[in-house]
Tab-separated table of C-alpha atoms in Angstrom:
chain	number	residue	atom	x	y	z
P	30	UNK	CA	-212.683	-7.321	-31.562
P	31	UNK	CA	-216.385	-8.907	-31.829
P	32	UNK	CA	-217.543	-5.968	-28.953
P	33	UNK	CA	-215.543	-3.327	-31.783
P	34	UNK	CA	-216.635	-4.605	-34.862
P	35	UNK	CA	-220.614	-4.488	-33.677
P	36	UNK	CA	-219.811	-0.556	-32.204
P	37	UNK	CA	-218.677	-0.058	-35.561
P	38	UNK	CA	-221.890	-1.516	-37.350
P	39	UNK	CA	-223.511	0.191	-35.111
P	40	UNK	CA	-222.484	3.548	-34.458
P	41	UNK	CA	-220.110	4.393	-37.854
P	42	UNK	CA	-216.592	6.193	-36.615
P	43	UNK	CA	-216.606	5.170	-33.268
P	44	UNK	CA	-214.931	1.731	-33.259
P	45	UNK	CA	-211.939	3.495	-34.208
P	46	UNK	CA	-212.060	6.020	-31.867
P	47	UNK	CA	-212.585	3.737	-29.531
P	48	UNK	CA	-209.334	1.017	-29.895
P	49	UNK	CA	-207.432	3.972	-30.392
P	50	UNK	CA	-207.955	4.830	-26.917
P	51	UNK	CA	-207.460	1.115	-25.652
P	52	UNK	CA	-204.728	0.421	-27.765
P	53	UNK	CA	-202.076	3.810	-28.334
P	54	UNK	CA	-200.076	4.173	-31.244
P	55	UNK	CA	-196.620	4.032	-31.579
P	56	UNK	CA	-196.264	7.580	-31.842
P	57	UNK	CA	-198.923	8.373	-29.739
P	58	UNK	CA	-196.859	7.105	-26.942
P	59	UNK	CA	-193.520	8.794	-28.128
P	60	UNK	CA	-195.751	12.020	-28.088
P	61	UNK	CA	-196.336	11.553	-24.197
P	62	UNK	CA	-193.044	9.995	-23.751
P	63	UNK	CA	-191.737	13.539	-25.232
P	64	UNK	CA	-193.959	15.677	-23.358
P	65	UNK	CA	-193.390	14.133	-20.254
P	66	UNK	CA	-189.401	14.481	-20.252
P	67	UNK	CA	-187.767	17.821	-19.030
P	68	UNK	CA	-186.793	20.688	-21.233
P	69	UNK	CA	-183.373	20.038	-21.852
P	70	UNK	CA	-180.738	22.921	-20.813
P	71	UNK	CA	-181.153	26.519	-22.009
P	72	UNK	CA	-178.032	28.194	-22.472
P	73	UNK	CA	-178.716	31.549	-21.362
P	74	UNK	CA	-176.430	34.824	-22.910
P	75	UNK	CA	-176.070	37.560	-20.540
P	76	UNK	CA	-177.175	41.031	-22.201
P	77	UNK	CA	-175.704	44.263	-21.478
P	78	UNK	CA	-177.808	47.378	-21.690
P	79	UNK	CA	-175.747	50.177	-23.180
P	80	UNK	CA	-176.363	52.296	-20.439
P	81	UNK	CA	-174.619	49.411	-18.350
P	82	UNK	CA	-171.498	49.482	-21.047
P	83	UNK	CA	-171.728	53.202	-20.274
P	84	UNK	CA	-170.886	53.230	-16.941
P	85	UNK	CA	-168.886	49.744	-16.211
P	86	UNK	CA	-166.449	50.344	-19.443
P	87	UNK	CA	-166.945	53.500	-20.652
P	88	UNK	CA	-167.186	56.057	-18.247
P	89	UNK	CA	-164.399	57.879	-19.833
P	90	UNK	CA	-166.932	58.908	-22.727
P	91	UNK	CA	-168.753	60.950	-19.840
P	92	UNK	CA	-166.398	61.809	-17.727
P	93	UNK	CA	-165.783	65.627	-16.822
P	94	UNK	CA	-168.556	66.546	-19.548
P	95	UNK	CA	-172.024	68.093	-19.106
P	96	UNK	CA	-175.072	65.940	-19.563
P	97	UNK	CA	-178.263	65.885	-21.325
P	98	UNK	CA	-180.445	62.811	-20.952
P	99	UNK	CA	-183.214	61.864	-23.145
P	100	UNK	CA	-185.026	59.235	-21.428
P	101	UNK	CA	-188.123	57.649	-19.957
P	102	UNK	CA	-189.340	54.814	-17.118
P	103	UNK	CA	-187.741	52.722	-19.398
P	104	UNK	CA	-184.122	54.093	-18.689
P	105	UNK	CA	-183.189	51.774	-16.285
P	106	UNK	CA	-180.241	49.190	-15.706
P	107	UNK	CA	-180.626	45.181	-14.355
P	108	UNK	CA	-181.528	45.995	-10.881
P	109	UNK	CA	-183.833	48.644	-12.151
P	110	UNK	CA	-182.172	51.753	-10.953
P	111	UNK	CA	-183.032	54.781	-12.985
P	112	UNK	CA	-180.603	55.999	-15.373
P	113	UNK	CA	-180.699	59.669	-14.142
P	114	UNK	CA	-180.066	58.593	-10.119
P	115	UNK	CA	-177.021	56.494	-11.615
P	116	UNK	CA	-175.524	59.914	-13.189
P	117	UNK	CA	-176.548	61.757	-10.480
P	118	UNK	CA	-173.958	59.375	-8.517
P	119	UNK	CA	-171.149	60.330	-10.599
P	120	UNK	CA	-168.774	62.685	-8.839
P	121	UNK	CA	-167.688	63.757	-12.210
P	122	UNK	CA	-170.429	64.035	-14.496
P	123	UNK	CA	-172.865	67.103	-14.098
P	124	UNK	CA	-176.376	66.251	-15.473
P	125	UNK	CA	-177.546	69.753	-16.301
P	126	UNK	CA	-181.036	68.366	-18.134
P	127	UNK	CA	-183.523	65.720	-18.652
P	128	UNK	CA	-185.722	65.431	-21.549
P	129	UNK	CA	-188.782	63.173	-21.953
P	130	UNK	CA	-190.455	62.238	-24.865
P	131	UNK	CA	-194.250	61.036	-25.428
P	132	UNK	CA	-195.543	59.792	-22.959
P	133	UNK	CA	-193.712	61.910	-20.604
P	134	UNK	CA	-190.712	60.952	-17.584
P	135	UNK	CA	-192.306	58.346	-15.819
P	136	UNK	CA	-194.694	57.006	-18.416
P	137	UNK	CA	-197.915	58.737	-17.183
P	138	UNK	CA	-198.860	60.455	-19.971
P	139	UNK	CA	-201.738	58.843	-22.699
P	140	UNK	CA	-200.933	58.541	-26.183
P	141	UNK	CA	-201.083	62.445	-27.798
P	142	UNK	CA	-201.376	63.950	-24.394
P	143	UNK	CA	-199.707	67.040	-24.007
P	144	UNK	CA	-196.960	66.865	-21.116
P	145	UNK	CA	-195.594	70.031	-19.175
P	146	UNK	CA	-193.653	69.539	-15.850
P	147	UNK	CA	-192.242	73.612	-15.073
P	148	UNK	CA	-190.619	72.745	-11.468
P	149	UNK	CA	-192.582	69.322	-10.675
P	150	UNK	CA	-189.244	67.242	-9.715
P	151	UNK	CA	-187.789	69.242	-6.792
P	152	UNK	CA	-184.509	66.651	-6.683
P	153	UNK	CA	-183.722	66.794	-10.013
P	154	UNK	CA	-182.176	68.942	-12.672
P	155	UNK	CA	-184.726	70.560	-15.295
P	156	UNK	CA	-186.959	68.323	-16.205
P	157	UNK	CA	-188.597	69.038	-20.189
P	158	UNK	CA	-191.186	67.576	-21.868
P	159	UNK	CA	-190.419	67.260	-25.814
P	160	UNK	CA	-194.011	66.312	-26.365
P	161	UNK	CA	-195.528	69.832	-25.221
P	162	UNK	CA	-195.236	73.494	-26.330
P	163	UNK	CA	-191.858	72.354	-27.635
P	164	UNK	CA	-190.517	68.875	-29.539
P	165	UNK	CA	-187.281	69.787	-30.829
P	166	UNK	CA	-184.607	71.108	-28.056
P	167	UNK	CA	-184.127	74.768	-28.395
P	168	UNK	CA	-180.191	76.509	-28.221
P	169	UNK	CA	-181.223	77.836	-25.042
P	170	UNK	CA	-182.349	74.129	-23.599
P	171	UNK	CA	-178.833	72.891	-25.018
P	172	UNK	CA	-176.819	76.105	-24.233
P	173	UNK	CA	-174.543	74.611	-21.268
P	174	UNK	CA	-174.400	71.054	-22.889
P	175	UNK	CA	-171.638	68.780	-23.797
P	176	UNK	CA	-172.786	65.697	-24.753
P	177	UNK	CA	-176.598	64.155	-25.591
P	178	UNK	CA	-176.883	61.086	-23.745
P	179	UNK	CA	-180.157	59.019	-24.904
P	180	UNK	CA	-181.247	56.045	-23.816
P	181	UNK	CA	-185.245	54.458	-23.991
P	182	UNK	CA	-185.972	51.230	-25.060
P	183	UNK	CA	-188.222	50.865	-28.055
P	184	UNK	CA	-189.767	47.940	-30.257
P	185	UNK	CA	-188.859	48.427	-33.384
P	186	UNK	CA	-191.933	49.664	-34.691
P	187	UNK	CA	-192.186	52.884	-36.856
P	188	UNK	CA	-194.756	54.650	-35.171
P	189	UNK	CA	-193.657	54.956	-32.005
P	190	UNK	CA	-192.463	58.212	-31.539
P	191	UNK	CA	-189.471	57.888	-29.649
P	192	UNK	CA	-187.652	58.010	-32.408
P	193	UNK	CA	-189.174	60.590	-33.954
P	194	UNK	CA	-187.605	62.667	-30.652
P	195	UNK	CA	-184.493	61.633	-31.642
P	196	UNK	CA	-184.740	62.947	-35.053
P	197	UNK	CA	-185.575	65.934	-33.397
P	198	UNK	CA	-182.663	66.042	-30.835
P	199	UNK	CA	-180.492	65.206	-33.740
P	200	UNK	CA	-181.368	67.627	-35.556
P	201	UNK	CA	-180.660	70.315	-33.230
P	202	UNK	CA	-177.422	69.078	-31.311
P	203	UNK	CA	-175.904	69.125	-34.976
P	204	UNK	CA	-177.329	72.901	-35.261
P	205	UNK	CA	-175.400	73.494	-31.850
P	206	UNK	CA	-172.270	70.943	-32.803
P	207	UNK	CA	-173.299	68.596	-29.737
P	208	UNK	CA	-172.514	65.135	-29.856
P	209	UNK	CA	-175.251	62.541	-28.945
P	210	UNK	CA	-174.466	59.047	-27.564
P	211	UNK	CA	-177.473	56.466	-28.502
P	212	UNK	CA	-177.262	53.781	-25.268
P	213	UNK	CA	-178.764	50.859	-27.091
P	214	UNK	CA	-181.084	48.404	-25.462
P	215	UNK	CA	-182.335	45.368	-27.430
P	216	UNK	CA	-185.642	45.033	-29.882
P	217	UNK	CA	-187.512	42.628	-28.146
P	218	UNK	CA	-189.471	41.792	-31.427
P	219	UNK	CA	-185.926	40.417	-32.542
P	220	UNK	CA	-183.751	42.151	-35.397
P	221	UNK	CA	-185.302	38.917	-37.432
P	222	UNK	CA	-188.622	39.778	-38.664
P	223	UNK	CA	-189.573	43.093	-41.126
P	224	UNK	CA	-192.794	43.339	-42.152
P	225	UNK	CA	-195.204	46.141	-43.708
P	226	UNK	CA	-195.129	48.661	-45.983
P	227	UNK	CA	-192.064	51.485	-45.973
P	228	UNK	CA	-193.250	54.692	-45.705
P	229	UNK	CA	-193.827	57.412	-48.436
P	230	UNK	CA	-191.271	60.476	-47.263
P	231	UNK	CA	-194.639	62.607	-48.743
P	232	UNK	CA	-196.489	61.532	-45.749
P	233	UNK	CA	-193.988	62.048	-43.240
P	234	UNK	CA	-194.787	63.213	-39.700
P	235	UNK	CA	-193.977	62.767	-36.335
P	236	UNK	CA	-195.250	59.155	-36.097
P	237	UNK	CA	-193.798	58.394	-39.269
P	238	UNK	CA	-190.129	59.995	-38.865
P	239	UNK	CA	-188.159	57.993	-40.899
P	240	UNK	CA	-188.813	56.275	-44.308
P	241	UNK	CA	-188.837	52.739	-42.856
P	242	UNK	CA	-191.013	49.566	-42.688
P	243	UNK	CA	-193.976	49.545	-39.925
P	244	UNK	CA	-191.751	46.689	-38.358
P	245	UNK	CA	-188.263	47.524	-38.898
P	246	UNK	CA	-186.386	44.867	-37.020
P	247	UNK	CA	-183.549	47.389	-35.753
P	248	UNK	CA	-183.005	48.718	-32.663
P	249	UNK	CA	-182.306	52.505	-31.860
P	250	UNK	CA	-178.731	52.800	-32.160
């Protein structure tokens, strides 16, 4: 105590600092005591992707019908098998179209970059780009067309145009009296949080579809 009490004559602040070190607190040592002891058991809650519903419980939804897919890199199950190989599988489900939004197919595309694919993917049906010449699905696009499948994950964030597409798909499978099936994946910014301003319909465009929050906490479907 003599050696602390001339530090702190001394040198102001440091005596302190000083038995603190020598001598831990109470809680300083429940603080290390806490840090040092393992995490304690998560318990983890398996998550099924719509798409995985789709095809494990629901197949009867698709069966027999023909297919349009909206989709991106993102369409993909657990193992990470593309959405449009797994309906290509499917004895008895004809996938007569794939549509790609921003971005384009396979994600290659920069943000606003114009995306056109004519006959680029040889082992697969039509592929069109709905961020090129053309954003909303023409009759002819749809004309052999049963059912809209789509199925990209998003973040819950209003101006990412995804779903400005499916505005845009919506719009015309209802002109053509096509059903569309949304294949929900989870907002991994959680349904918990909104945050921003909503947006004025007066200002709408395409990467502000939909009169909502800049953080909407929702997820597609």
């Amino acid at each position: 105590m003599q050696r602390a009490f001339l530090l702190h004559c001394l040198l102001p602040g440091t005596a302190a600092l000083l038995l603190a070190q020598a001598h831990p607190s109470i809680h300083q040592l429940q603080a290390e005591d806490h840090f040092h002891k393992p995490a304690p058991p998560v318990e983890v809650t398996p998550v099924r992707l719509g798409l995985e519903v789709l095809l494990s419980d629901s197949i009867d939804l698709i069966r027999g019908k023909r297919l349009a897919l909206v989709t991106n890199q993102t369409g993909r199950d657990h193992q990470g098998r593309p959405n449009y190989q797994l309906l290509l599988s499917l004895p008895d489900v004809e996938l007569k179209v794939i549509f790609s939004p921003e971005h384009g197919l396979l994600g290659e595309a920069a943000a606003g970059e114009s995306v056109r694919y004519g006959d680029k993917f040889q082992t697969l049906p039509p592929v069109i780009s709905l961020y090129g010449d053309v954003r909303k699905p023409t009759p002819d696009m749809l004309r052999d067309v049963d059912l809209i499948l789509y199925d990209i994950q998003d973040i819950g964030a209003r101006f990412y145009t995804y779903i400005s597409t499916l505005g845009l798909v919506l719009e015309a499978a209802g002109e053509q009296q096509i059903p569309v099936l949304v294949l929900d994946r989870p907002d991994p910014l959680t349904g918990i949080r909104i945050g921003g301003p909503r947006l004025d319909p007066d200002y709408r465009s395409f990467v502000g579809f939909y009169p909502l929050p800049i953080q909407y906490g929702l997820t597609v479907g």
